[in-house]
Tab-separated table of C-alpha atoms and ligand atoms in Angstrom:
chain	number	residue	atom	x	y	z
A	29	UNK	CA	178.963	49.310	157.282
A	30	UNK	CA	181.311	47.566	154.852
A	31	UNK	CA	179.465	49.281	152.041
A	32	UNK	CA	179.932	52.686	153.608
A	33	UNK	CA	183.634	52.008	154.043
A	34	UNK	CA	183.922	50.921	150.437
A	35	UNK	CA	182.149	54.040	149.214
A	36	UNK	CA	184.393	56.162	151.366
A	37	UNK	CA	187.541	54.543	149.950
A	38	UNK	CA	186.241	54.828	146.395
A	39	UNK	CA	185.575	58.513	147.007
A	40	UNK	CA	189.086	59.076	148.361
A	41	UNK	CA	190.564	57.223	145.385
A	42	UNK	CA	188.599	59.302	142.869
A	43	UNK	CA	189.452	62.496	144.659
A	44	UNK	CA	193.134	61.567	144.757
A	45	UNK	CA	193.250	60.723	141.037
A	46	UNK	CA	191.389	63.863	140.014
A	47	UNK	CA	193.502	65.925	142.357
A	48	UNK	CA	196.784	64.560	140.946
A	49	UNK	CA	195.683	65.330	137.388
A	50	UNK	CA	194.332	68.701	138.408
A	51	UNK	CA	197.577	69.515	140.159
A	52	UNK	CA	199.677	68.418	137.202
A	53	UNK	CA	197.554	70.377	134.730
A	54	UNK	CA	197.601	73.475	136.988
A	55	UNK	CA	201.319	73.454	137.673
A	56	UNK	CA	202.202	72.903	134.033
A	57	UNK	CA	203.543	76.370	133.311
A	58	UNK	CA	204.418	75.670	129.699
A	59	UNK	CA	201.050	75.946	128.033
A	60	UNK	CA	202.152	75.278	124.455
A	61	UNK	CA	203.816	71.947	123.730
A	62	UNK	CA	205.559	71.456	120.392
A	63	UNK	CA	205.529	68.054	118.698
A	64	UNK	CA	207.549	67.056	115.642
A	65	UNK	CA	206.597	63.430	115.004
A	66	UNK	CA	209.141	61.088	113.372
A	67	UNK	CA	206.577	60.306	110.665
A	68	UNK	CA	207.038	63.819	109.204
A	69	UNK	CA	210.251	65.391	107.872
A	70	UNK	CA	212.300	67.322	110.425
A	71	UNK	CA	211.175	70.952	110.070
A	72	UNK	CA	213.368	72.519	112.765
A	73	UNK	CA	216.349	73.234	110.448
A	74	UNK	CA	213.868	75.245	108.349
A	75	UNK	CA	212.771	77.340	111.304
A	76	UNK	CA	209.366	75.878	112.080
A	77	UNK	CA	207.573	72.985	113.762
A	78	UNK	CA	204.695	70.756	112.749
A	79	UNK	CA	202.337	70.714	115.736
A	80	UNK	CA	201.602	73.015	118.667
A	81	UNK	CA	199.301	71.643	121.356
A	82	UNK	CA	197.463	74.239	123.415
A	83	UNK	CA	197.314	72.253	126.654
A	84	UNK	CA	194.739	74.537	128.273
A	85	UNK	CA	192.294	74.558	125.369
A	86	UNK	CA	192.941	70.958	124.279
A	87	UNK	CA	193.543	71.995	120.701
A	88	UNK	CA	196.329	70.995	118.300
A	89	UNK	CA	197.418	73.435	115.607
A	90	UNK	CA	199.036	71.690	112.652
A	91	UNK	CA	201.410	73.620	110.390
A	92	UNK	CA	200.728	73.746	106.673
A	93	UNK	CA	201.432	70.257	105.348
A	94	UNK	CA	202.724	69.716	101.835
A	95	UNK	CA	203.529	66.803	99.541
A	96	UNK	CA	206.961	66.193	101.036
A	97	UNK	CA	207.813	62.790	102.485
A	98	UNK	CA	209.871	61.922	105.544
A	99	UNK	CA	213.148	62.253	103.637
A	100	UNK	CA	212.262	65.609	102.118
A	101	UNK	CA	211.333	64.555	98.571
A	102	UNK	CA	208.384	66.199	96.808
A	103	UNK	CA	205.830	63.487	95.978
A	104	UNK	CA	203.572	64.034	92.965
A	105	UNK	CA	203.529	66.247	89.883
A	106	UNK	CA	199.796	66.946	89.782
A	107	UNK	CA	197.448	68.570	92.270
A	108	UNK	CA	195.618	65.259	92.763
A	109	UNK	CA	198.872	63.403	93.531
A	110	UNK	CA	200.165	66.093	95.863
A	111	UNK	CA	196.832	66.221	97.699
A	112	UNK	CA	197.120	62.507	98.477
A	113	UNK	CA	200.604	62.927	99.979
A	114	UNK	CA	199.502	66.061	101.834
A	115	UNK	CA	196.522	64.235	103.323
A	116	UNK	CA	198.854	61.459	104.373
A	117	UNK	CA	200.996	63.963	106.265
A	118	UNK	CA	197.924	65.550	107.863
A	119	UNK	CA	196.861	62.108	109.069
A	120	UNK	CA	200.367	61.512	110.485
A	121	UNK	CA	200.014	64.804	112.372
A	122	UNK	CA	196.570	63.885	113.697
A	123	UNK	CA	197.886	60.485	114.680
A	124	UNK	CA	200.713	62.102	116.642
A	125	UNK	CA	198.137	63.820	118.859
A	126	UNK	CA	195.873	60.755	119.029
A	127	UNK	CA	193.195	62.535	116.993
A	128	UNK	CA	191.428	61.631	113.779
A	129	UNK	CA	189.494	63.456	111.079
A	130	UNK	CA	186.389	63.685	113.263
A	131	UNK	CA	188.394	65.922	115.625
A	132	UNK	CA	189.201	68.546	112.972
A	133	UNK	CA	187.795	71.994	113.762
A	134	UNK	CA	189.303	74.021	110.912
A	135	UNK	CA	191.090	73.473	107.591
A	136	UNK	CA	192.850	76.140	105.536
A	137	UNK	CA	194.015	75.090	102.081
A	138	UNK	CA	196.353	77.087	99.856
A	139	UNK	CA	196.497	76.038	96.225
A	140	UNK	CA	199.008	77.409	93.738
A	141	UNK	CA	197.239	79.465	91.070
A	142	UNK	CA	193.907	77.817	91.807
A	143	UNK	CA	191.751	77.325	88.718
A	144	UNK	CA	188.141	76.566	89.748
A	145	UNK	CA	187.405	74.920	86.392
A	146	UNK	CA	189.921	72.129	86.921
A	147	UNK	CA	191.020	72.238	90.566
A	148	UNK	CA	187.764	72.480	92.480
A	149	UNK	CA	186.560	68.951	91.776
A	150	UNK	CA	190.006	67.596	92.673
A	151	UNK	CA	190.067	69.516	95.919
A	152	UNK	CA	186.527	68.412	96.787
A	153	UNK	CA	187.727	64.802	96.880
A	154	UNK	CA	190.237	65.747	99.565
A	155	UNK	CA	187.476	67.507	101.502
A	156	UNK	CA	185.341	64.384	101.357
A	157	UNK	CA	188.217	62.143	102.414
A	158	UNK	CA	188.789	64.449	105.396
A	159	UNK	CA	185.135	64.179	106.408
A	160	UNK	CA	183.941	67.478	104.874
A	161	UNK	CA	185.486	69.669	107.591
A	162	UNK	CA	185.053	73.424	108.077
A	163	UNK	CA	187.317	74.643	105.278
A	164	UNK	CA	188.708	77.772	103.685
A	165	UNK	CA	190.282	77.512	100.246
A	166	UNK	CA	192.693	80.179	99.060
A	167	UNK	CA	194.569	80.575	95.804
A	168	UNK	CA	198.177	81.646	96.200
A	169	UNK	CA	200.867	82.846	93.802
A	170	UNK	CA	203.695	80.907	95.429
A	171	UNK	CA	204.392	78.296	98.090
A	172	UNK	CA	207.487	77.742	100.228
A	173	UNK	CA	209.332	75.469	97.790
A	174	UNK	CA	209.222	75.464	94.017
A	175	UNK	CA	207.345	72.414	92.764
A	176	UNK	CA	204.762	72.423	95.532
A	177	UNK	CA	201.165	72.858	94.352
A	178	UNK	CA	199.245	72.766	97.625
A	179	UNK	CA	199.613	73.366	101.339
A	180	UNK	CA	196.967	72.498	103.946
A	181	UNK	CA	196.907	73.443	107.623
A	182	UNK	CA	194.388	72.378	110.229
A	183	UNK	CA	193.337	72.585	113.854
A	184	UNK	CA	191.885	69.704	115.815
A	185	UNK	CA	190.680	69.070	119.321
A	186	UNK	CA	192.645	66.597	121.413
A	187	UNK	CA	191.549	64.522	124.362
A	188	UNK	CA	192.181	65.390	127.976
A	189	UNK	CA	193.879	62.060	128.486
A	190	UNK	CA	196.293	62.791	125.637
A	191	UNK	CA	197.183	66.196	127.108
A	192	UNK	CA	197.561	64.671	130.553
A	193	UNK	CA	200.007	62.099	129.231
A	194	UNK	CA	201.809	64.737	127.166
A	195	UNK	CA	202.495	66.993	130.141
A	196	UNK	CA	202.218	64.775	133.209
A	197	UNK	CA	204.597	61.999	132.214
B	13	LIG	C1	210.717	59.783	99.755
B	13	LIG	O1	210.602	59.850	98.373
B	13	LIG	C2	211.805	59.571	97.679
B	13	LIG	C3	211.569	59.837	96.200
B	13	LIG	O2	210.428	59.137	95.748
B	13	LIG	C4	212.242	58.141	97.968
B	13	LIG	O3	213.470	57.871	97.351
B	13	LIG	C5	212.369	57.958	99.480
B	13	LIG	O4	212.635	56.604	99.767
B	13	LIG	C6	211.094	58.379	100.173
B	13	LIG	N1	211.271	58.295	101.601
B	13	LIG	C7	210.374	57.706	102.401
B	13	LIG	C8	210.731	57.664	103.840
B	13	LIG	O5	209.341	57.247	101.991
């Protein structure tokens, strides 16, 4: 008898918890949530944002990251140096959505005047450090700011619990 009562209460509790989350997720009418973490420079004055979380698909879209630090300085004169700073910013972005490199679903990399003879091996090191994700590499004639050599954007899946906290708090 006591066991049946316990099971009944446990069932009610589970139902209540699921229901509350379900309700919050359903009534959240703003599907896309923008995040600009303090670890990355403030992009809003430049007319863009760093991260959009699709709260229905549990995916985070990260804007093209470059070798610019929190205070807006370009870090690195070579592709290898700029890749390191760019990766650092990508990891800050992943961190802001409680994801890591294993959550990456897509990487697009844009390299200024890409030269396969010298740049490919350098870029491959970044790919390996990011866990060899699904990647597209594109050579470009110009990037947003003079002095930048590379820009990398990515998408990553995020957890349900992260989305719940993002929109239900
Ligand atoms: C950004 O880089 C510049 C130039 O190297 C440096 O003076 C500044 O302290 C850096 N800012 C941060 C937050 O690391």
